[in-house]
Each structure stands twice: as C-alpha cells, then as structure tokens.
C-alpha cells in the first residue's frame, strides 16, 4: 500500500517537474499521440497556469478536450475538473468530444458548461446569502423587454420614443464593464436602471448579466462559498478566452483560489463580443493575474486548405494591435475561394441552395457538410424558404428562438408561476390568457396596490388585496384564478408534467390556440410546438429527476436557442447559422452570404467605429470552412418590399487576389441559361455585374 502511494507521489512529482517530457505512451489509458508536440505539452501540463494562444483551427478545443481526458486518465478526480466556454452549442460540442474519450461514469462527473450556467449553479446553492430567494426566475430577452417597457411607460409616458432594446443594451454594456451610469451623466438612464434593479429584486428575478454579477459577488463576499467551489474545482479550463469580459474574468480569478491550475485557450483575432464588454486585453493581461504561466503557441492549422487559410490571413492582417501569427496548413487544396455576385437576394438563396444540392447529389457530400452563414437573422428567411421548397433538411442555429413563440411563452409562464408565483411578469402574462374576465383595468389596479404595499401582484391577488377597487365579477374571476394556480402548483410537486397538462386542459388552451389563429395550419403548428415542448419537459424530468421543474426552467432560460444535446443529435441537415453562433464550429463547405456593406461590416459597427471587430467576425466566418469557401454578394436586396441597391463589402478588397476567383453567379452555376432565355432584365443585370466587378473586385 505504502509503496503504491509512494509510486503515485513520485508520478505526481515527475509530472509537476517535467510535464512536457512525459512520453505519450506513459499517459495511463489516454493516448496523446493524436496531438502534435505543443498540443501534447499543453494537454499534459496539469498544474499551474497555462495560456494557449493560437489561431483558428489549430486544435485549441481539441487540446482542451484531450487535456481533460488525460487528466482523468492520470487519476485526477473528474468532479474537480471544470471547463467553461461561451455558447451552449460550444459546451455541447465539447461534451460530445469528451464523451468519446473518457469512461461514461467519469464523463458524467465533469462540469462542462457556459459561464452563465455555472453561475446558476452557484446561485441556486447560495443566493439566499445575497438576500434573494432561491426560487428566483431568470429573465431572458422578452421578459426583460417587458419589464423595461413598463418602467419607461411609467416614467416617460406612452409617447416616449425610446426603444426598450436600446435601454437594455446600454444597461447591459455598463454592467458587463462593471460600472454604472451616474445620475449626473445620464439622469434618465440612471433612474430607469435603478428602478429596473429594484423591480427585479421584488419579483425575485435576475437577468443574464445578473447571473455573472451575483455569481462573482457571492464568491467575493462569502469566503465559505468561495472555498467550497475552490475545493470543488481544482482544475479549470476556459475555451474562447478572448471573449471573456471583466465580470467573467473576476469570476475566474475568484474561482481559481490559490492553486492557479487554470488553462485558458484563445485567439485574439476571433474576439467578437466587444459589445458585451469582452476585453481582448484579458488575454494579454492573463500573466498579471496568473503569474508565470506556461505559454504555448499552436501554428499548424488542421482545418482548412491553404487558399482558405491564406485568404483569411490576408484579411486579418489589416487589423492593428494584434499578435502576428504564422498559420500554415499541410492541405494545399485545389479550389480557390469564390466570390460570387448575384442580382438579388432571391437569386442568392437559389444559387446557394442549388450549389448545396449539387454538392450533395453530385459529389456525395452529406447535408451536414454544408453551412450558410449570415450576419443578421432576417437574412435567413429566403434560405429557409428555398430549402423547404426543395425538401432539404436543415437546422437553424442562433436564430429566432423557439421559446419566443407566443404559445410556448404562455406555457412557460404557467410553469414559472408554479415555481415562483411572485414573478409579476409571468403572472401578468397569463392572468387573462385565455380570457377569463380579468380586465386590463383589474390588472392595473393590482399592480398599483402591489406598488403601494411593496409586494408582488400575486400576494395582492391571494389576500383579496383589491378590496372594492374592482367589480364583484372581477373579484370572483381573480379568486378562481388563484385557486387554480394553487391547485396545480401543489400537483406540480408530485409531477410537473402531469400538472401542466392538467392545467392546460382546464383552461382549454388548445381551443384558445385554435380561436386565436388565422389558419388551421397555423393552429396545427402551434399545437405541435406545445406538444413538442411538453415532450421536452417529460424527457427532462425523466433524465434529471433531481433538478426537477426548476432545473428545466433554468435550462430553457440558458438554452435560448434550444440546442440541447438531444436536440442537436436529432436535427440533421444543412446548418443555417449566424456568424456569431458559428464560432468554434467547422464545416467542409461554407457559404458566407450577404458580404455587403451594412451587413459585414454592419452599419451599426460603422457608426460605433468598431471596424476591427467586424473584420474579426468576418475572419471567424471564413475560418469555419474546411474545403470550400464561397462568398456571395447581392447587387440589390428586397427591403420592406422595395429593391434597394447594395455595395460589396470593403473587406473583399482586402482579400489576397491570388487565392480568390470572382465572377457572376452564372459562371459557377450548372446548368447555364440558354441565350434565348436571357431576357432584357437579366441582360441589364449582367451589365451591372460587369460594372461592379470592374470597380469593386479584383
Ligand atoms: P477555433 O479557433 O475555430 O475554435 P480550434 O483551434 O479550437 O479552432 P479545433 O476545433 O480544436 O481548433 O480543431 C480544428 C480541426 O483540426 C478539428 O477537426 C480537429 O479535429 C483537427 N485537429 C486539431 N489538432 C489536430 C491534430 N494534432 N491532428 C489532426 N487533426 C487535428
Ligand atoms: Mg475552438
């Protein structure tokens, strides 16, 4: 026994002293031979700070996953390993990769998640220490908008011409930088913010930014909490570190304790969340917080062909203040990057989807090999239409949320009430949905009384607090509502799925949906959405019995894009994806659509002067491609029913012409139009194409 322990100790010491010198064959169980030298060094250095700074596609994520597997196989308890990344999709990808490398029992003990879901865990355990109740609700976009709109109307009247979205963005941006507007700087914003914070507190709700703020505060102010998590997570990794903002960096520092077994991986050229306060300087400042790190550089790109890589390199070189990298690839590749000009956005969708169809049927590529990238959600509609028409399977990533559907929000509101009836926003949403005789006036009275008495609307309704301010009929309707919620809340303790089904039946939700839809198709689609959502709930309760309804509501709030593991597995097909959501992913064939001024760079970015960040976003888009990269540019686009002229993106001028071929769509598209099919309209478009090509493209 003693000898064994001594052996272990020896092994540990050897690793600490010469981690990089451990030959791959000595790594118990896990084979590091599939990594290159520097990757192996990173994967086998488990103690102390490690900084991996490397370009796109050089295997950063692969190194992190291999490192986790190697740690587990060297005897580190999987429960003490935490890997954090930025999107649910990336976290799921990482889980998927790790699952293939370690035993199932060990995999389930690892914590691989986003910063936000990590904070939810911290807060569910200890938020009472900060004066909140532990059944808090997480507000996502629409609830936040609802609350801010209410405050704006209250403070500025109905004619106030301020969009809630603008206020939310301003507050979020300041919060993420760890500062606030002072009353002198912007009195109105200051007042709205204060009221917003106060109301959330009263509603026992937190928004996405609060998760980080409160998580960090908890660790800062409560040393027992900090030491609990510090002991729990002794090995921490962060992927996509370039996108951490100040709050996340604070959290990381507080979580790391004194051991500093932290490994971060990032690429300064891919920092694309400046608007959320991400601080590219964090990556450059890492050494200050975690002294004497082992710095590892990765330069071989395994993802893309040389023409794709060189094109991306030629673009990013135009940014200033970056660390120069020498990325190279063994894959010389045969195809150049294509820039294709299309007469309009409908043609663009047709061209892209035809190309995908040809690749699938002609070259035998799977539908999953293709991705269409775009900058804004509204660009996706025509692609979706074209795909549906041709019956090509597809999945939408980072687009309009399933949870933003009206009927799903109603069901969610009822479920939330079963957990936290003090949440006014959700309560008010369903107070009269479906209509049950509780008028807007009654609701307004209830809000007014709740404000006077400084308690939630639910309290007022429960305690008959409306008195004779409303009619006897309204009083009865309110009492019936309260009784129903109490009944099903109790039932939900036993079985939440059965409770919500019972409630929906009681309120005849299905009939309500049918009545409120214009067509039977719409009604069917909405009913199906509810069924599918309830199916999600069933599955969740079955697979996570301990987490229960609260866990389900958390995961809905955190997985706004509904990309949970099961879902991703099930959804096959062409990926339609925003450039932001594409980070970290790769596809054999990538179409970047709408490479035009106003999209990329985005017009808002031009006003803000964040051109460099736009260039990085475009760089992220280009570097997703493995074999084939096609950029499409429209000459006109339909905007609000009118054809509006577009300008090719200035970034196209920055691409190295050696690796790029540009042409109008017909030269790339089989089959070509016959001469007699070419009408005058098409001829004039071709003439325009010629002009633009001469002026704007090399
Ligand atoms: P990004 O910057 O886009 O996040 P990344 O640096 O995280 O990229 P990965 O996604 O880990 O890169 O790897 C890119 C591709 O290269 C993956 O398909 C991965 O499997 C492959 N790869 C990485 N390292 C190696 C290696 N040593 N040998 C073979 N393939 C590798
Ligand atoms: Mg990665």
XYZ file of C-alpha atoms and ligand atoms in Angstrom:
730
model
C 0.000 0.000 0.000
C 2.697 2.387 1.044
C 4.749 1.546 -1.983
C 1.833 2.240 -4.224
C 1.285 5.605 -2.617
C 4.911 6.390 -2.908
C 4.707 5.455 -6.562
C 1.795 7.801 -7.042
C 3.611 10.598 -5.337
C 6.608 10.032 -7.492
C 4.453 10.094 -10.560
C 2.801 13.335 -9.441
C 6.134 14.987 -8.737
C 7.559 13.845 -12.037
C 4.602 15.359 -13.806
C 4.904 18.607 -11.936
C 8.547 18.975 -12.719
C 8.660 17.761 -16.283
C 5.153 17.605 -17.538
C 6.132 18.115 -21.116
C 8.636 15.355 -21.043
C 6.151 12.625 -20.351
C 6.067 10.430 -23.425
C 2.623 9.843 -24.853
C 2.861 6.154 -24.105
C 3.145 6.863 -20.364
C -0.172 8.588 -20.178
C -2.254 5.942 -18.493
C -5.214 4.985 -20.612
C -5.350 8.073 -22.767
C -3.304 8.207 -25.922
C -1.775 11.606 -26.574
C -0.189 10.532 -29.822
C -3.006 12.139 -31.791
C -1.726 15.544 -30.742
C 1.262 17.461 -32.061
C 4.166 18.460 -29.803
C 2.895 21.743 -28.370
C -0.653 20.382 -28.061
C 0.703 17.410 -26.129
C 2.666 19.690 -23.888
C -0.461 21.668 -23.080
C -2.532 18.545 -22.513
C -0.048 17.012 -20.139
C 0.699 20.154 -18.092
C -1.923 19.922 -15.388
C -0.506 22.111 -12.642
C -0.144 25.881 -12.674
C -1.382 28.413 -15.218
C -1.251 27.590 -18.930
C -2.006 30.030 -21.728
C -2.597 28.648 -25.196
C -2.582 31.389 -27.729
C -3.270 30.241 -31.224
C -5.041 30.953 -34.464
C -8.206 29.450 -35.858
C -8.391 25.723 -36.460
C -5.090 24.927 -34.769
C -6.704 22.451 -32.386
C -7.271 24.602 -29.308
C -10.565 22.958 -28.455
C -9.147 19.567 -29.316
C -6.272 20.244 -26.940
C -8.650 21.194 -24.125
C -10.712 18.056 -24.575
C -7.609 15.882 -24.763
C -6.301 17.602 -21.657
C -9.470 16.733 -19.774
C -9.242 13.113 -20.881
C -5.581 12.973 -19.989
C -6.229 14.417 -16.543
C -8.898 11.850 -15.859
C -6.680 9.018 -17.026
C -3.853 10.295 -14.809
C -6.053 9.949 -11.751
C -7.406 13.455 -11.273
C -10.952 13.229 -9.944
C -13.324 14.158 -12.786
C -15.531 16.014 -10.308
C -12.723 18.504 -9.735
C -12.482 19.459 -13.413
C -14.379 22.431 -14.810
C -14.290 23.549 -18.444
C -16.112 26.723 -19.395
C -16.973 28.074 -22.788
C -19.247 30.695 -24.279
C -22.174 29.237 -26.122
C -24.396 26.310 -25.307
C -23.542 24.916 -28.661
C -19.813 25.004 -27.954
C -20.346 23.487 -24.496
C -22.375 20.685 -26.025
C -19.752 20.086 -28.694
C -17.116 19.810 -26.018
C -19.230 17.354 -24.033
C -19.715 15.298 -27.138
C -15.998 15.171 -27.869
C -15.040 14.335 -24.271
C -17.688 11.635 -24.045
C -15.865 9.730 -26.744
C -12.598 9.889 -24.811
C -13.394 9.000 -21.197
C -15.448 6.352 -19.458
C -19.115 7.193 -19.110
C -19.022 7.273 -15.320
C -16.197 9.796 -15.355
C -17.786 11.914 -18.085
C -20.923 12.446 -16.028
C -18.878 13.868 -13.161
C -17.122 16.508 -15.276
C -18.503 20.026 -15.345
C -18.502 21.374 -18.904
C -20.711 24.414 -19.238
C -21.086 28.085 -20.061
C -20.222 30.881 -17.638
C -23.913 31.602 -17.236
C -24.937 28.076 -16.356
C -22.020 27.828 -13.939
C -23.343 30.918 -12.182
C -26.824 29.455 -11.997
C -25.333 26.539 -10.086
C -23.509 28.836 -7.722
C -26.610 30.929 -7.161
C -29.108 28.120 -6.755
C -26.963 26.895 -3.900
C -26.283 30.152 -2.117
C -28.200 33.132 -3.483
C -30.023 33.482 -0.153
C -26.751 34.862 1.204
C -27.294 37.823 -1.125
C -30.850 38.355 0.085
C -32.669 36.666 -2.809
C -34.948 33.668 -2.528
C -33.532 30.515 -4.043
C -36.528 30.019 -6.360
C -35.510 33.068 -8.449
C -36.591 33.314 -12.093
C -34.139 34.007 -14.907
C -35.344 36.721 -17.252
C -34.301 36.390 -20.847
C -34.763 38.922 -23.643
C -38.530 39.235 -23.807
C -39.232 39.376 -20.073
C -36.510 41.960 -19.749
C -38.060 43.967 -22.550
C -41.464 43.717 -20.894
C -40.161 44.996 -17.600
C -38.162 47.863 -19.105
C -41.101 48.869 -21.286
C -43.299 49.065 -18.192
C -40.796 51.291 -16.440
C -40.356 53.504 -19.495
C -44.103 53.996 -19.832
C -44.435 54.703 -16.138
C -41.626 57.227 -16.149
C -41.824 58.771 -19.569
C -45.460 58.259 -20.623
C -46.747 56.313 -23.573
C -45.396 58.791 -26.116
C -41.816 58.316 -25.070
C -39.846 57.413 -28.164
C -37.212 55.212 -26.555
C -36.939 51.583 -27.602
C -36.608 49.229 -24.623
C -33.901 47.368 -26.558
C -31.688 50.460 -26.595
C -32.009 50.885 -22.824
C -31.340 47.196 -22.202
C -28.233 47.305 -24.385
C -26.941 50.388 -22.560
C -27.511 48.854 -19.128
C -26.044 45.510 -20.134
C -22.966 47.032 -21.639
C -22.248 49.077 -18.498
C -22.945 46.150 -16.186
C -20.560 43.927 -18.079
C -17.871 46.505 -17.720
C -18.558 46.588 -14.005
C -19.657 50.241 -13.998
C -22.935 52.144 -13.886
C -24.307 55.437 -15.230
C -24.087 58.174 -12.660
C -27.041 60.426 -12.061
C -25.046 63.352 -13.466
C -24.008 61.607 -16.662
C -27.403 60.371 -17.718
C -30.136 61.030 -15.163
C -32.877 59.262 -17.109
C -30.906 56.088 -17.728
C -29.787 56.129 -14.126
C -33.350 56.334 -12.885
C -34.605 53.599 -15.216
C -31.727 51.370 -14.215
C -32.338 51.855 -10.509
C -35.984 51.103 -10.911
C -35.248 48.080 -13.064
C -32.928 46.650 -10.414
C -35.434 47.333 -7.655
C -38.278 45.710 -9.546
C -36.297 42.613 -10.421
C -35.428 42.231 -6.813
C -39.070 42.485 -5.809
C -40.029 39.959 -8.485
C -37.315 37.618 -7.303
C -35.910 37.650 -10.814
C -32.424 38.038 -12.241
C -31.349 38.782 -15.793
C -28.478 37.212 -17.710
C -25.951 39.818 -16.647
C -27.042 39.483 -13.015
C -26.074 35.834 -13.143
C -22.465 36.903 -13.663
C -22.605 39.909 -11.342
C -24.200 37.967 -8.497
C -22.104 34.854 -9.059
C -18.970 36.914 -8.773
C -20.282 38.850 -5.772
C -21.115 35.636 -3.993
C -17.545 34.429 -4.309
C -16.156 37.799 -3.345
C -18.264 38.406 -0.252
C -18.721 34.914 1.112
C -15.476 33.177 1.729
C -17.099 29.878 2.686
C -18.823 29.773 -0.709
C -15.578 30.654 -2.447
C -13.698 27.935 -0.615
C -16.437 25.386 -1.296
C -16.137 25.918 -5.040
C -12.375 26.436 -4.868
C -12.022 22.993 -3.344
C -14.520 21.513 -5.713
C -12.999 22.804 -8.957
C -9.285 22.430 -8.632
C -8.660 22.312 -12.379
C -10.227 24.944 -14.562
C -10.183 25.460 -18.308
C -11.666 28.233 -20.429
C -12.150 27.895 -24.165
C -12.621 31.002 -26.341
C -10.944 33.045 -23.633
C -10.669 36.038 -25.972
C -14.362 36.655 -25.363
C -14.281 36.829 -21.584
C -15.343 40.154 -20.205
C -14.423 41.754 -16.975
C -17.148 40.050 -14.958
C -16.153 36.652 -16.250
C -12.518 37.348 -15.565
C -13.394 38.340 -11.975
C -15.345 35.164 -11.573
C -12.481 33.097 -12.887
C -9.982 34.698 -10.537
C -12.225 34.138 -7.546
C -12.871 30.571 -8.514
C -9.250 29.713 -9.034
C -8.217 30.034 -5.425
C -4.518 29.945 -4.754
C -3.614 26.890 -6.778
C -3.971 28.559 -10.150
C -4.476 25.337 -12.037
C -6.051 27.215 -14.859
C -5.638 26.736 -18.565
C -7.097 29.265 -20.970
C -7.271 28.984 -24.713
C -7.887 31.800 -27.086
C -7.263 33.668 -30.283
C -7.137 37.454 -30.157
C -8.168 37.520 -33.828
C -11.504 35.930 -33.003
C -12.691 38.300 -30.309
C -16.210 39.194 -31.443
C -18.146 40.132 -28.337
C -16.873 43.648 -27.757
C -20.493 44.771 -27.471
C -20.905 42.584 -24.436
C -17.847 44.067 -22.857
C -15.425 41.313 -23.801
C -11.950 42.516 -23.163
C -9.392 41.421 -25.626
C -6.869 42.767 -23.187
C -7.732 39.988 -20.728
C -5.825 37.617 -22.909
C -2.911 39.963 -22.924
C -3.224 40.523 -19.156
C -3.519 36.892 -18.204
C 0.006 36.911 -16.880
C -0.746 39.627 -14.386
C -3.447 37.615 -12.682
C -1.812 34.239 -13.064
C 1.920 34.814 -12.892
C 4.476 32.751 -14.718
C 2.193 30.792 -16.986
C 3.379 28.233 -19.460
C 2.687 29.895 -22.817
C 2.006 27.575 -25.711
C 1.636 28.549 -29.353
C -0.040 26.415 -31.969
C 0.619 27.257 -35.586
C -0.428 24.326 -37.688
C -3.980 24.628 -38.913
C -5.679 21.261 -39.398
C -8.993 22.542 -40.583
C -8.689 24.467 -43.812
C -6.924 24.292 -47.139
C -4.127 26.754 -47.870
C -6.235 29.010 -50.155
C -8.883 29.405 -47.420
C -6.286 29.999 -44.753
C -4.272 32.460 -46.828
C -7.404 34.379 -47.716
C -8.403 34.628 -44.054
C -4.851 35.627 -43.127
C -4.777 38.334 -45.783
C -7.946 39.805 -44.284
C -6.990 39.796 -40.623
C -3.600 41.304 -41.367
C -5.448 44.603 -41.844
C -6.185 44.813 -38.117
C -3.813 46.697 -35.901
C -2.583 45.820 -32.415
C -2.732 42.077 -32.922
C -0.199 39.357 -32.283
C 1.159 38.248 -35.603
C 0.743 34.523 -36.183
C 2.128 32.269 -38.830
C -0.644 29.861 -39.562
C 0.009 27.155 -42.085
C -1.683 24.027 -43.319
C -0.418 20.844 -44.948
C -3.543 20.754 -47.047
C -2.687 22.601 -50.254
C -6.255 22.288 -51.588
C -7.309 22.667 -55.160
C -10.117 25.147 -55.003
C -9.768 28.857 -54.733
C -12.109 30.892 -52.575
C -15.012 32.115 -54.684
C -16.694 35.475 -54.606
C -19.983 35.337 -56.451
C -22.129 38.285 -57.471
C -25.870 37.817 -57.585
C -28.530 40.149 -58.950
C -30.644 39.971 -55.768
C -31.250 38.130 -52.518
C -33.734 35.675 -54.011
C -31.148 34.671 -56.602
C -28.606 34.435 -53.830
C -30.734 31.913 -51.931
C -31.408 29.980 -55.112
C -27.727 29.939 -56.056
C -26.545 28.829 -52.613
C -29.118 26.094 -52.185
C -28.592 24.829 -55.760
C -24.882 24.622 -55.006
C -25.615 22.607 -51.872
C -27.948 20.320 -53.785
C -25.292 19.775 -56.450
C -22.684 19.040 -53.771
C -24.973 16.526 -52.100
C -26.182 14.658 -55.150
C -23.205 15.248 -57.442
C -20.308 14.841 -55.014
C -21.936 12.629 -52.415
C -21.475 15.079 -49.545
C -23.776 14.823 -46.521
C -26.237 17.627 -45.882
C -24.439 18.221 -42.579
C -21.305 19.178 -44.516
C -22.824 22.498 -45.561
C -23.304 25.708 -43.648
C -24.780 29.010 -44.757
C -23.523 31.887 -42.635
C -25.179 35.266 -42.368
C -24.892 38.334 -40.246
C -28.450 39.088 -39.204
C -31.337 36.748 -38.533
C -33.585 38.260 -41.104
C -31.235 37.139 -43.879
C -32.123 33.529 -43.155
C -35.734 33.584 -44.320
C -35.128 33.193 -48.061
C -32.654 30.378 -47.495
C -35.203 28.610 -45.334
C -37.889 29.001 -47.973
C -35.626 27.634 -50.668
C -34.600 24.674 -48.509
C -38.186 23.854 -47.626
C -39.273 24.050 -51.225
C -36.635 21.536 -52.227
C -37.291 19.405 -49.150
C -33.719 19.627 -47.950
C -33.315 19.047 -44.200
C -31.815 21.959 -42.310
C -31.278 23.277 -38.822
C -31.263 26.832 -37.705
C -28.630 27.777 -35.141
C -28.661 31.039 -33.244
C -31.801 32.206 -34.990
C -35.247 33.167 -33.733
C -35.878 31.285 -30.599
C -38.404 28.533 -30.301
C -39.121 29.947 -26.876
C -40.148 33.251 -28.366
C -43.265 31.645 -29.797
C -46.382 33.052 -28.214
C -47.901 29.736 -27.160
C -44.632 28.494 -25.660
C -44.261 31.680 -23.675
C -47.729 31.172 -22.234
C -46.989 27.613 -21.162
C -43.648 28.707 -19.773
C -45.330 31.465 -17.802
C -47.696 28.979 -16.155
C -44.792 26.689 -15.346
C -42.789 29.576 -13.912
C -45.692 30.530 -11.670
C -45.660 27.043 -10.204
C -42.088 27.734 -9.122
C -42.169 31.422 -8.332
C -45.649 32.992 -8.111
C -44.102 36.303 -7.035
C -42.797 36.757 -10.569
C -45.157 39.513 -11.738
C -44.051 39.498 -15.363
C -45.042 35.885 -15.908
C -48.128 36.261 -13.765
C -49.396 39.243 -15.721
C -48.750 37.437 -18.981
C -51.271 34.721 -18.178
C -53.600 36.485 -15.775
C -56.125 36.803 -18.567
C -54.757 34.286 -21.078
C -57.007 32.681 -22.189
C -59.542 35.411 -21.386
C -61.243 34.723 -18.058
C -62.844 38.026 -17.197
C -59.844 39.747 -15.609
C -59.609 43.033 -17.462
C -56.549 45.173 -18.070
C -58.027 47.622 -15.613
C -58.149 44.978 -12.891
C -54.530 44.083 -13.667
C -53.525 47.740 -13.469
C -55.278 48.099 -10.117
C -53.448 45.022 -8.850
C -50.112 46.465 -9.971
C -50.904 49.798 -8.331
C -51.822 48.181 -4.998
C -48.769 45.934 -5.128
C -46.596 49.009 -5.562
C -48.286 50.806 -2.680
C -47.760 47.830 -0.407
C -44.392 46.896 -1.819
C -45.212 43.305 -2.500
C -45.865 41.115 -5.501
C -49.090 41.135 -7.507
C -49.618 37.505 -6.519
C -49.707 38.491 -2.840
C -52.380 41.083 -3.575
C -54.478 38.615 -5.535
C -54.146 35.921 -2.879
C -55.033 38.107 0.028
C -58.022 39.810 -1.546
C -55.984 42.994 -1.572
C -58.048 44.558 -4.372
C -60.940 45.076 -1.969
C -63.708 47.058 -3.595
C -61.440 48.676 -6.173
C -62.806 46.205 -8.719
C -66.202 44.711 -9.500
C -67.599 41.628 -7.797
C -67.282 39.747 -11.080
C -63.607 40.578 -11.355
C -63.083 39.570 -7.717
C -64.605 36.177 -8.426
C -62.546 35.721 -11.565
C -59.374 36.539 -9.632
C -60.304 34.109 -6.850
C -60.884 31.329 -9.380
C -57.514 32.031 -10.990
C -55.694 31.955 -7.658
C -57.401 28.729 -6.666
C -56.427 27.100 -9.934
C -52.766 28.135 -9.674
C -52.556 26.907 -6.085
C -54.138 23.591 -7.034
C -51.772 22.910 -9.901
C -48.738 24.210 -8.050
C -49.388 21.589 -5.425
C -49.865 18.956 -8.107
C -46.576 20.011 -9.714
C -44.643 18.999 -6.602
C -45.660 15.429 -7.437
C -45.370 15.552 -11.198
C -44.849 18.836 -13.010
C -45.550 17.431 -16.473
C -48.906 15.999 -15.422
C -49.736 19.221 -13.585
C -49.150 21.489 -16.561
C -51.080 19.136 -18.845
C -53.961 19.192 -16.382
C -53.853 22.962 -16.189
C -53.779 23.397 -19.969
C -56.770 21.130 -20.237
C -58.622 23.027 -17.540
C -58.109 26.349 -19.311
C -58.918 24.752 -22.691
C -55.670 26.024 -24.082
C -55.995 24.069 -27.278
C -59.303 25.737 -28.139
C -57.802 29.073 -27.245
C -54.952 28.480 -29.722
C -57.410 27.458 -32.429
C -59.541 30.534 -31.829
C -56.583 32.882 -31.998
C -55.072 31.510 -35.239
C -55.995 32.682 -38.690
C -55.493 29.363 -40.462
C -55.772 25.708 -39.438
C -52.119 25.246 -40.490
C -51.005 27.896 -38.055
C -53.099 26.337 -35.301
C -51.615 22.915 -36.022
C -48.106 24.266 -35.955
C -48.745 25.999 -32.620
C -50.309 22.939 -31.097
C -47.407 20.835 -32.297
C -44.998 23.317 -30.742
C -46.737 22.971 -27.374
C -46.713 19.178 -27.636
C -43.045 19.146 -28.534
C -42.296 21.485 -25.651
C -44.170 19.273 -23.193
C -42.239 16.333 -24.633
C -39.036 18.216 -23.763
C -40.338 18.634 -20.224
C -41.155 14.911 -19.929
C -37.683 13.970 -21.104
C -36.037 16.439 -18.796
C -37.926 15.242 -15.737
C -37.096 11.681 -16.618
C -33.383 12.252 -17.173
C -32.871 14.859 -14.434
C -35.288 13.882 -11.665
C -33.315 15.777 -9.047
C -33.205 19.044 -10.984
C -36.983 18.875 -11.462
C -39.103 21.691 -12.837
C -36.720 24.371 -11.630
C -33.846 22.725 -13.478
C -35.970 22.598 -16.595
C -36.845 26.292 -16.394
C -33.165 27.132 -15.877
C -32.138 25.137 -18.887
C -34.821 26.809 -21.010
C -33.559 30.232 -19.981
C -29.949 29.280 -20.590
C -30.521 27.331 -23.796
C -32.419 30.055 -25.557
C -31.641 28.500 -28.916
C -32.961 25.117 -27.801
C -29.777 23.411 -28.808
C -29.620 20.905 -26.013
C -27.693 17.701 -26.542
C -30.621 15.578 -27.601
C -31.865 18.131 -29.982
C -28.604 18.635 -31.762
C -28.270 14.930 -32.278
C -31.705 14.679 -33.742
C -31.542 17.685 -36.008
C -29.640 16.813 -39.107
C -29.151 18.757 -42.255
C -27.686 21.929 -43.679
C -26.786 24.465 -40.980
C -28.158 27.988 -41.216
C -26.171 29.959 -38.727
C -25.222 33.474 -37.729
C -21.537 34.373 -37.871
C -21.514 34.881 -34.115
C -23.012 31.482 -33.383
C -20.613 29.774 -35.817
C -17.628 30.400 -33.576
C -15.677 27.236 -32.791
C -17.523 25.153 -35.403
C -16.319 23.787 -38.744
C -17.936 22.584 -41.956
C -16.471 21.156 -45.189
C -18.381 23.713 -47.291
C -19.201 27.211 -46.088
C -21.228 29.889 -47.842
C -20.859 33.321 -46.305
C -23.862 35.253 -47.592
C -24.519 38.957 -47.875
C -20.882 40.063 -47.948
C -22.023 43.640 -48.360
C -21.527 46.988 -46.724
C -24.100 47.338 -43.949
C -24.048 43.615 -43.134
C -20.364 42.928 -42.780
C -19.195 45.459 -41.700
C -22.563 46.055 -40.080
C -23.907 49.558 -40.362
C -24.110 49.937 -36.590
C -20.467 48.986 -36.301
C -19.543 51.693 -38.795
C -21.284 54.235 -36.586
C -19.536 52.887 -33.459
C -16.148 52.771 -35.141
C -15.674 49.067 -34.414
C -14.427 48.110 -37.846
C -11.682 45.891 -36.450
C -14.213 43.779 -34.609
C -16.244 43.401 -37.785
C -13.124 42.219 -39.559
C -12.577 39.653 -36.819
C -16.160 38.481 -37.178
C -15.683 38.043 -40.923
C -12.437 36.205 -40.161
C -14.338 33.846 -37.855
C -16.772 33.224 -40.717
C -14.048 32.466 -43.282
C -12.104 30.183 -40.967
C -15.099 27.859 -40.420
C -14.530 26.366 -43.894
C -12.543 23.201 -44.374
C -12.552 22.526 -48.119
C -14.688 25.023 -49.970
C -15.496 28.631 -49.219
C -17.930 30.716 -51.233
C -18.783 34.342 -50.517
C -21.944 35.750 -52.039
C -22.687 39.399 -52.743
C -26.030 40.796 -53.874
C -26.396 43.815 -56.104
C -29.855 44.564 -54.820
C -31.901 43.328 -51.899
C -35.534 43.452 -51.079
C -36.076 45.688 -48.105
C -39.604 46.417 -46.947
C -40.966 45.492 -50.349
C -38.500 47.548 -52.377
C -35.377 46.590 -54.262
C -32.531 48.521 -52.704
C -29.011 48.712 -54.136
C -26.125 47.120 -52.182
C -22.390 47.711 -52.163
C -19.913 44.820 -51.921
C -18.166 44.765 -48.547
C -14.942 46.730 -48.280
C -13.397 43.590 -46.802
C -13.471 41.925 -50.212
C -10.827 44.391 -51.365
C -8.557 43.179 -48.592
C -8.537 39.525 -49.633
C -5.391 38.327 -51.371
C -6.429 38.025 -55.048
C -4.053 35.146 -55.552
C -6.406 32.750 -53.797
C -9.714 34.246 -54.808
C -11.690 33.956 -58.002
C -14.644 36.207 -58.514
C -17.372 36.006 -61.077
C -21.054 36.414 -61.609
C -23.200 33.544 -60.475
C -23.805 32.038 -63.889
C -20.230 31.085 -64.496
C -20.335 28.855 -61.382
C -23.782 27.527 -61.796
C -24.866 24.471 -63.725
C -26.822 24.456 -65.972
C -26.246 27.776 -67.737
C -29.151 29.717 -69.144
C -29.694 29.354 -72.871
C -29.069 32.532 -74.840
C -32.699 32.843 -75.885
C -33.819 32.508 -72.255
C -31.891 35.562 -71.267
C -34.402 38.363 -71.145
C -33.626 42.014 -71.226
C -33.870 42.265 -67.473
C -31.196 39.647 -66.956
C -29.035 41.304 -69.589
C -29.189 44.583 -67.803
C -28.301 42.860 -64.530
C -25.351 41.238 -66.228
C -24.234 44.618 -67.438
C -24.459 45.896 -63.877
C -22.484 42.934 -62.643
C -19.776 43.798 -65.090
C -19.631 47.364 -63.853
C -19.466 46.479 -60.189
C -16.918 43.813 -60.756
C -14.660 46.241 -62.532
C -14.899 48.785 -59.803
C -15.010 46.833 -56.592
C -13.443 43.470 -57.016
C -10.030 42.418 -58.013
P -11.282 27.626 -33.461
O -10.273 28.720 -33.384
O -12.129 27.776 -34.669
O -12.043 27.446 -32.202
P -9.634 25.417 -32.669
O -8.261 25.980 -32.560
O -10.384 25.215 -31.426
O -10.460 26.266 -33.716
P -10.250 22.675 -33.228
O -11.685 22.863 -33.498
O -9.842 22.072 -31.948
O -9.491 24.052 -33.461
O -9.568 21.830 -34.376
C -9.786 22.113 -35.757
C -9.760 20.813 -36.555
O -8.439 20.303 -36.597
C -10.620 19.733 -35.929
O -11.229 18.998 -36.962
C -9.604 18.892 -35.188
O -10.032 17.559 -35.032
C -8.396 18.973 -36.104
N -7.099 18.778 -35.387
C -6.641 19.530 -34.377
N -5.433 19.081 -33.964
C -5.130 18.016 -34.728
C -4.001 17.093 -34.790
N -2.964 17.191 -33.981
N -4.044 16.125 -35.726
C -5.102 16.022 -36.573
N -6.184 16.837 -36.570
C -6.195 17.822 -35.652
Mg -12.211 26.051 -30.740
